[in-house]
Every structure is written in C-alpha cells, then in structure tokens.
C-alpha positions as a Python dict, from the first residue, in 0.01 Angstrom:
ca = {
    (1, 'X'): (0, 0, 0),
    (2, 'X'): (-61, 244, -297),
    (3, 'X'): (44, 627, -216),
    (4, 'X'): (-263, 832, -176),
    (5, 'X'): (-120, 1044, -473),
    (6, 'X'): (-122, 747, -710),
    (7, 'X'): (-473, 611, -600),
    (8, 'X'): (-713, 542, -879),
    (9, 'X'): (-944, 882, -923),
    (10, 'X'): (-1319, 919, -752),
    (11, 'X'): (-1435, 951, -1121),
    (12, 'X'): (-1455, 710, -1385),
    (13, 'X'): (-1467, 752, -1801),
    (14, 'X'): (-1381, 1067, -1785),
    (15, 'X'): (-1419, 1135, -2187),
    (16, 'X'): (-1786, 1070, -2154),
    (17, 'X'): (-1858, 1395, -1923),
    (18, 'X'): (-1979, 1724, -2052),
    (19, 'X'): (-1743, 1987, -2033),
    (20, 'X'): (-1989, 2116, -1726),
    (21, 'X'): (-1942, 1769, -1548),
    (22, 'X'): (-1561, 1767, -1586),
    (23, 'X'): (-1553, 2159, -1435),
    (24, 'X'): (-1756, 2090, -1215),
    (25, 'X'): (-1619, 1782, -1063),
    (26, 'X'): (-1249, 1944, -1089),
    (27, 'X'): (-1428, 2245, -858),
    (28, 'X'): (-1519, 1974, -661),
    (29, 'X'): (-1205, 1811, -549),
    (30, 'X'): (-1039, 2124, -547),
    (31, 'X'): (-1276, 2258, -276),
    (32, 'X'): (-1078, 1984, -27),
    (33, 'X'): (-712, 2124, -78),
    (34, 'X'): (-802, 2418, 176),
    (35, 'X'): (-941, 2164, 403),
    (36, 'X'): (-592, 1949, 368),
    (37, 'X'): (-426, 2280, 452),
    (38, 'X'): (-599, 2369, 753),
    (39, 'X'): (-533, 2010, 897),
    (40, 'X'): (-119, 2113, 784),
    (41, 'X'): (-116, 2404, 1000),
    (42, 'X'): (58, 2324, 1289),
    (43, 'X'): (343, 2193, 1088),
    (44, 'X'): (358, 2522, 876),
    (45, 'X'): (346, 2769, 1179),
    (46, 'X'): (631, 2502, 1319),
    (47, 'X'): (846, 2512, 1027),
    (48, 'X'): (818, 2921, 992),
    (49, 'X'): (840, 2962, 1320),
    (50, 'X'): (1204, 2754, 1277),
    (51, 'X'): (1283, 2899, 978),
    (52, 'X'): (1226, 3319, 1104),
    (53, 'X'): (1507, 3339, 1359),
    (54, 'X'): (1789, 3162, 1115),
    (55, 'X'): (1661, 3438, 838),
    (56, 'X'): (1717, 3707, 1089),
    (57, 'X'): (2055, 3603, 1123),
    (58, 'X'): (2113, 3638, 761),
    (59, 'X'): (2037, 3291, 678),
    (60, 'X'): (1871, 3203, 325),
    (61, 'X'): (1582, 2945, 245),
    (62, 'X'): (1601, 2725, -58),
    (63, 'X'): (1298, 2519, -182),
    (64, 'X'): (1417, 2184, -398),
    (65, 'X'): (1171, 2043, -613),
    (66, 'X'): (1177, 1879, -984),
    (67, 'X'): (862, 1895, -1233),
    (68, 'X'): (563, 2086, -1087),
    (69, 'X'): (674, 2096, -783),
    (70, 'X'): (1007, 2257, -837),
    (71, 'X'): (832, 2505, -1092),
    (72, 'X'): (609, 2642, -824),
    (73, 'X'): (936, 2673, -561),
    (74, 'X'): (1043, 2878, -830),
    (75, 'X'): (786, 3073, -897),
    (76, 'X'): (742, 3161, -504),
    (77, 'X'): (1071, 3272, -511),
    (78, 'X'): (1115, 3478, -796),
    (79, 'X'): (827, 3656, -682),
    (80, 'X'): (939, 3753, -345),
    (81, 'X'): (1194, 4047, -462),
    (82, 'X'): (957, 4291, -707),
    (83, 'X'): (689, 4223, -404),
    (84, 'X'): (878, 4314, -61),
    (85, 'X'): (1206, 4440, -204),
    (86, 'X'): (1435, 4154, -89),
    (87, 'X'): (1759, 4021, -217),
    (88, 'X'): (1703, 3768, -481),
    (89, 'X'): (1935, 3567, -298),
    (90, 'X'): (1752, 3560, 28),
    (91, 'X'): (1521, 3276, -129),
    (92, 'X'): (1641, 3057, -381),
    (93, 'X'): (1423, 2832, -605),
    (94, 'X'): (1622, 2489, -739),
    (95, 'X'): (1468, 2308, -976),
    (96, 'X'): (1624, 1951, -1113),
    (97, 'X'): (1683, 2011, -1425),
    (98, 'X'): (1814, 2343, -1374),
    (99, 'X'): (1618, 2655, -1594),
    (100, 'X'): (1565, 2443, -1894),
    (101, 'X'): (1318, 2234, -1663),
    (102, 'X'): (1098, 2529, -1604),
    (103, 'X'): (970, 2524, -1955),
    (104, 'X'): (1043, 2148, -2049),
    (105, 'X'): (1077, 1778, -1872),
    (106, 'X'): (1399, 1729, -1820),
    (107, 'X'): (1438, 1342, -1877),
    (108, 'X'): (1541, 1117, -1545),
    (109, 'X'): (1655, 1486, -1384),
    (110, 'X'): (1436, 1373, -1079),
    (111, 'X'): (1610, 1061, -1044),
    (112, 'X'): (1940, 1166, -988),
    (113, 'X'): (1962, 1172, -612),
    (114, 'X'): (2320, 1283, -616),
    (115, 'X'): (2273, 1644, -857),
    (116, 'X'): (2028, 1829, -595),
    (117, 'X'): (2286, 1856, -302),
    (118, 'X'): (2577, 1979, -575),
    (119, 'X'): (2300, 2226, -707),
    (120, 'X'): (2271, 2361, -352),
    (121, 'X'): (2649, 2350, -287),
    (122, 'X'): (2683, 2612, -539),
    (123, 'X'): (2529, 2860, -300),
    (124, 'X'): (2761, 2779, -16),
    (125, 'X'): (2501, 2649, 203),
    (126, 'X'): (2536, 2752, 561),
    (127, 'X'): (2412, 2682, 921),
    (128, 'X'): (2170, 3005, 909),
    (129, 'X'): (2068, 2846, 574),
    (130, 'X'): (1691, 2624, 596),
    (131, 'X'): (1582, 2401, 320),
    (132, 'X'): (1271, 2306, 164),
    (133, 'X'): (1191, 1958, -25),
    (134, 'X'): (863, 1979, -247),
    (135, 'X'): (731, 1657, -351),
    (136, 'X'): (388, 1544, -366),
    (137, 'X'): (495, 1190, -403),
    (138, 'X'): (757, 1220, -119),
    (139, 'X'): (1005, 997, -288),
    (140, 'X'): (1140, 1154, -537),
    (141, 'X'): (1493, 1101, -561),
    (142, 'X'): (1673, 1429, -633),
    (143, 'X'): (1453, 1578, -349),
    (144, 'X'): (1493, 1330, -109),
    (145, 'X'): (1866, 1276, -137),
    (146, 'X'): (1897, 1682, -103),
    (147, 'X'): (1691, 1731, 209),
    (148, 'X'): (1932, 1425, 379),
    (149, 'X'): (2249, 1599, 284),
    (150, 'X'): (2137, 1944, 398),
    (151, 'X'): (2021, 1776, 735),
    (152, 'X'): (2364, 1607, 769),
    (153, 'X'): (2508, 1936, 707),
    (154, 'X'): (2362, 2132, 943),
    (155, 'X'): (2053, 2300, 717),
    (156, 'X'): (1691, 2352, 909),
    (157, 'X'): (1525, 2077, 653),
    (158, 'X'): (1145, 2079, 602),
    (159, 'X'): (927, 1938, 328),
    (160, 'X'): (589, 1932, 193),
    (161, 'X'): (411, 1642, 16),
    (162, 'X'): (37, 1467, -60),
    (163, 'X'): (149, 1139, 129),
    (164, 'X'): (235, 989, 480),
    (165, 'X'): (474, 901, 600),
    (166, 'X'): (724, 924, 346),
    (167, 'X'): (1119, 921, 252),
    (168, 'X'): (1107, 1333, 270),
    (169, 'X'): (905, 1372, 578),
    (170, 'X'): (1172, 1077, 756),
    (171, 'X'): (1456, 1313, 645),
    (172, 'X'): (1277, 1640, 709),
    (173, 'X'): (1296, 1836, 1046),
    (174, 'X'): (979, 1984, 978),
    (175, 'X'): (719, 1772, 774),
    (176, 'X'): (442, 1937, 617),
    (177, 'X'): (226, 1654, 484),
    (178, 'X'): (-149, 1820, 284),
    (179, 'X'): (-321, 1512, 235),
    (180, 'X'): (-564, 1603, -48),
    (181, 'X'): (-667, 1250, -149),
    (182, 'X'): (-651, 1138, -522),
    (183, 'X'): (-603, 1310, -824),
    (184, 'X'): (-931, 1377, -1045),
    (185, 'X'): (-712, 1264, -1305),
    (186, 'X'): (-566, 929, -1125),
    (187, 'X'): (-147, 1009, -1044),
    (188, 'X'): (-146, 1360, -1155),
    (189, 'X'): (-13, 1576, -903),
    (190, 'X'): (-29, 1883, -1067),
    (191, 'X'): (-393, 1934, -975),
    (192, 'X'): (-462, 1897, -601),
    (193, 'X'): (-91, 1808, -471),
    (194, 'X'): (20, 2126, -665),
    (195, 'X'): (-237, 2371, -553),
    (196, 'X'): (-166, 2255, -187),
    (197, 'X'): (148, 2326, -239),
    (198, 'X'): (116, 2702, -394),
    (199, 'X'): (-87, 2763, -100),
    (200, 'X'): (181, 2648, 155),
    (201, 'X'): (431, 2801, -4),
    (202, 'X'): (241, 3177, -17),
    (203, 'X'): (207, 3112, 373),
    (204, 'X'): (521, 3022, 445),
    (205, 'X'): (728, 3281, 237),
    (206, 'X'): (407, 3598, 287),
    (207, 'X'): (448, 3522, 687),
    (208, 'X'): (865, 3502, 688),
    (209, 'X'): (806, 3836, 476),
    (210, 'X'): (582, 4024, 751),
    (211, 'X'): (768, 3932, 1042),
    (212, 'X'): (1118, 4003, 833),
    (213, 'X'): (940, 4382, 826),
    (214, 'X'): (863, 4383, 478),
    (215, 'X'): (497, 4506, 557),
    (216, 'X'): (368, 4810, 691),
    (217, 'X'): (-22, 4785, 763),
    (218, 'X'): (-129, 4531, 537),
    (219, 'X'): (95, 4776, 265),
    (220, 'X'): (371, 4613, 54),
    (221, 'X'): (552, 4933, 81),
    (222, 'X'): (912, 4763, 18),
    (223, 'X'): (790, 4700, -334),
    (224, 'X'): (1036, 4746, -614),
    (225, 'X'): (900, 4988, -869),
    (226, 'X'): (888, 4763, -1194),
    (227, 'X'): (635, 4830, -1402),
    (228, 'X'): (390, 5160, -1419),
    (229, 'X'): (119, 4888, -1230),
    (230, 'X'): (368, 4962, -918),
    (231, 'X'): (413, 5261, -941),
    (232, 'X'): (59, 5352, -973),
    (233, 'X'): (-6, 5153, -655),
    (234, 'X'): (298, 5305, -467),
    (235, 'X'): (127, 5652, -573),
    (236, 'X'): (-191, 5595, -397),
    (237, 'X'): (-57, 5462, -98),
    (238, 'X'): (133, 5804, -66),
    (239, 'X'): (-170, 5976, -127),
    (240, 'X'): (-380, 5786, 118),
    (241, 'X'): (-65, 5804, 406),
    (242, 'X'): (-3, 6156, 344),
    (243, 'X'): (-301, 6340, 227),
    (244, 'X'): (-96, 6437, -91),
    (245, 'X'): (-243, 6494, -444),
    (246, 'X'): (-172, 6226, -684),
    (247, 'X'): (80, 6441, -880),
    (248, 'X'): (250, 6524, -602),
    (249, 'X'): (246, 6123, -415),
    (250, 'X'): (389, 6008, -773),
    (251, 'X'): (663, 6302, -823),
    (252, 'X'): (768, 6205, -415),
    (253, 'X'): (751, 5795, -491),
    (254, 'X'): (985, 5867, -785),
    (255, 'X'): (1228, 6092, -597),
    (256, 'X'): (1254, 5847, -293),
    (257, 'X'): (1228, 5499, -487),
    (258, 'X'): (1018, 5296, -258),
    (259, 'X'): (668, 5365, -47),
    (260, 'X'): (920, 5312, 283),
    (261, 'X'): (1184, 5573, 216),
    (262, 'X'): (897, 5815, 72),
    (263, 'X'): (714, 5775, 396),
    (264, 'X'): (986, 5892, 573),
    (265, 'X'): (1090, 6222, 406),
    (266, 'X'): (1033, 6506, 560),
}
C-alpha cells in the first residue's frame, strides 16, 4: 500500500485555480495538521516525559533529519540558546548533508544510512543522551539507520513522521506518528508533514525548556541579550517586576546581563 505521504492530492489541475482557490484550499488542508497533533499527544507528553529526567542529568537531545525535515531540527535548535539561555550544545540539530544542506539539496545525502550515526559519534553520544529521527516518510535511510544505532547504543530514541507504521517508528522508543493525510501538492512533505513537525518540535523542546527552569511566569527571563529587540523586552519585564522606571530597568538589565540575575539584585 501507498504511504499516506505519497498519496495522490484531494485536488486535481491545480494550474487551472485562481490564486484565491489555491490559498484557499492550502488554508484548508492546513487547518487538519492541529487536528493530527492533538491525536499525537500522548506520544509527545511520553517522549518528553522520557526525555526530561536524562536532560536533568546532563544529558543532550539531538534531532536527525535530512531535507525539510532536518532543516526544521535545526532551526528548533538553534533557536533554543538566544531564547532560554542554554548551552548550544544541550540540543543539537544534524542535518544529512551537514550545513551546506541547510541552504541546498545535498544529492543522495539521505540515502546514506551509514553517515548519520558517524555524524552523531562526533558528539560522543552518551547514555543521558536522547535522540530524535524526523522523517515524514519514515524511511528515509540516513534517519532510520541513525535512530537504530543510537537505540543499540544505549540513546532514548524517538521519532516523528506523517505515516504508520514505519521503519523509524519500529526502531524508535517513542513514536510520534501526525497523520495529516496527503499533500495538497501530491508527495510534498514540506507542506502538512513539515508544519506538523514545527509544531511538535516547539512542544517538545518549549516544555523540556519550562520544566529545565528556563521560565519564570510565562517570562523568558534566561534570554540572552542579542539584539536591542531583547533588550527592550528584558527592560520592561524589569519594569513591570520591580516597579522601576524604564531608564533605570534598562541601566539594571545591562549591569546584571539577564532578566534572572537582575531579578535577584538587591
């Protein structure tokens, strides 16, 4: 049987529509991905729920993904240390490929089942250590072959994919499987498959972050101070917290460095 992700599309000649039709009908389908996530959630609050003690132990999490899918592990977790103030190492985003596959297709990268394990050997995986295969196909070599060595190895393994049943979710601990349906535009995974799996990954990585202690509140006040955006925002949490004026909230976030440490001055 076909996977769901490759299934011919609910829509048909396409290049006739209006540019309203096409918008529309992409609005459309995209309305079900929260719907697919919902009916995931048991398997996401299992595989955080694994995942938080190991990471209080010190251990890392690595997502594993080629194409779209390893683009948006990446982007998850190069987002994490400007936003809660975390090591750059504490989650690691490996894309086949390596860099040059962020910005261009890397030809057969995703076929070589043998190159994602060596790519995570180079951070000297350990038994703390969890793993996450993205695929919306759920077979894609390089994944696949990764999330079986870091099983065999000791690694907390989970996955998340568009399809039943699959390769990944066999060798995954902790299966998260957003069944979406076809593509508006038939096989690409980009669309539905991909937005399913940004929202997964905010949950799982925004939840590990919270109960890590990275938020006070609902107040990212571990956020690096990058950019005058940041700082700005650090300012007016001072202000709010502490009754200060906004001179005097910025002069005290500067002099501290973070929205934590500034809290606690005397």
């Amino acid at each position: 049987m076909k996977s769901i992700t490759e299934q011919p599309s609910h829509y048909d000649h396409l290049e006739e529509m209006s540019v309203q039709e096409l918008l529309q009908h992409i609005n459309d389908e995209d309305a079900l991905v929260a719907k697919a996530v919902c009916a995931a959630m048991p398997q996401i609050q299992a595989l955080v729920e694994a995942i938080e003690p190991r990471m209080k132990r010190g251990g890392r999490l690595f997502y594993v993904g080629a194409g779209t899918s390893g683009r948006l592990g990446v982007l998850d977790a190069s987002e994490l240390p400007p936003t809660f103030g975390v090591s750059e190492c504490l989650v690691v985003g490996i894309i086949a490929g390596g860099d040059e596959a962020l910005r261009h297709a890397v030809e057969k990268a995703e076929d070589n089942s043998g190159q994602g394990w060596c790519d995570v050997l180079e951070y000297h995986p350990n038994a703390d250590d969890s793993i996450i295969g993205i695929a919306a196909s759920g077979t894609t070599p390089y994944v696949v072959e990764t999330i079986r060595q870091a099983r065999k190895n000791g690694l907390l393994t989970g996955c998340i994919t568009s399809n039943l049943d699959t390769p990944l979710a066999q060798s995954s601990d902790y299966p998260i499987e957003t069944i979406v349906g076809p593509e508006f535009v038939t096989g690409s995974s980009r669309m539905k498959s991909g937005t399913a799996q940004k929202m997964v990954l905010n949950m799982i990585s925004t939840t590990l972050m919270i109960r890590m202690g990275r938020v006070e509140g609902n107040r990212m006040v571990k956020m690096q101070l990058t950019n005058a955006k940041l700082v700005d925002r650090g300012t007016r949490m001072l202000q709010e917290s502490l009754g200060l004026s906004y001179n005097e909230a910025r002069q005290r976030l500067l002099s501290a460095g973070s929205v934590d440490r500034a809290l606690k001055q005397k």
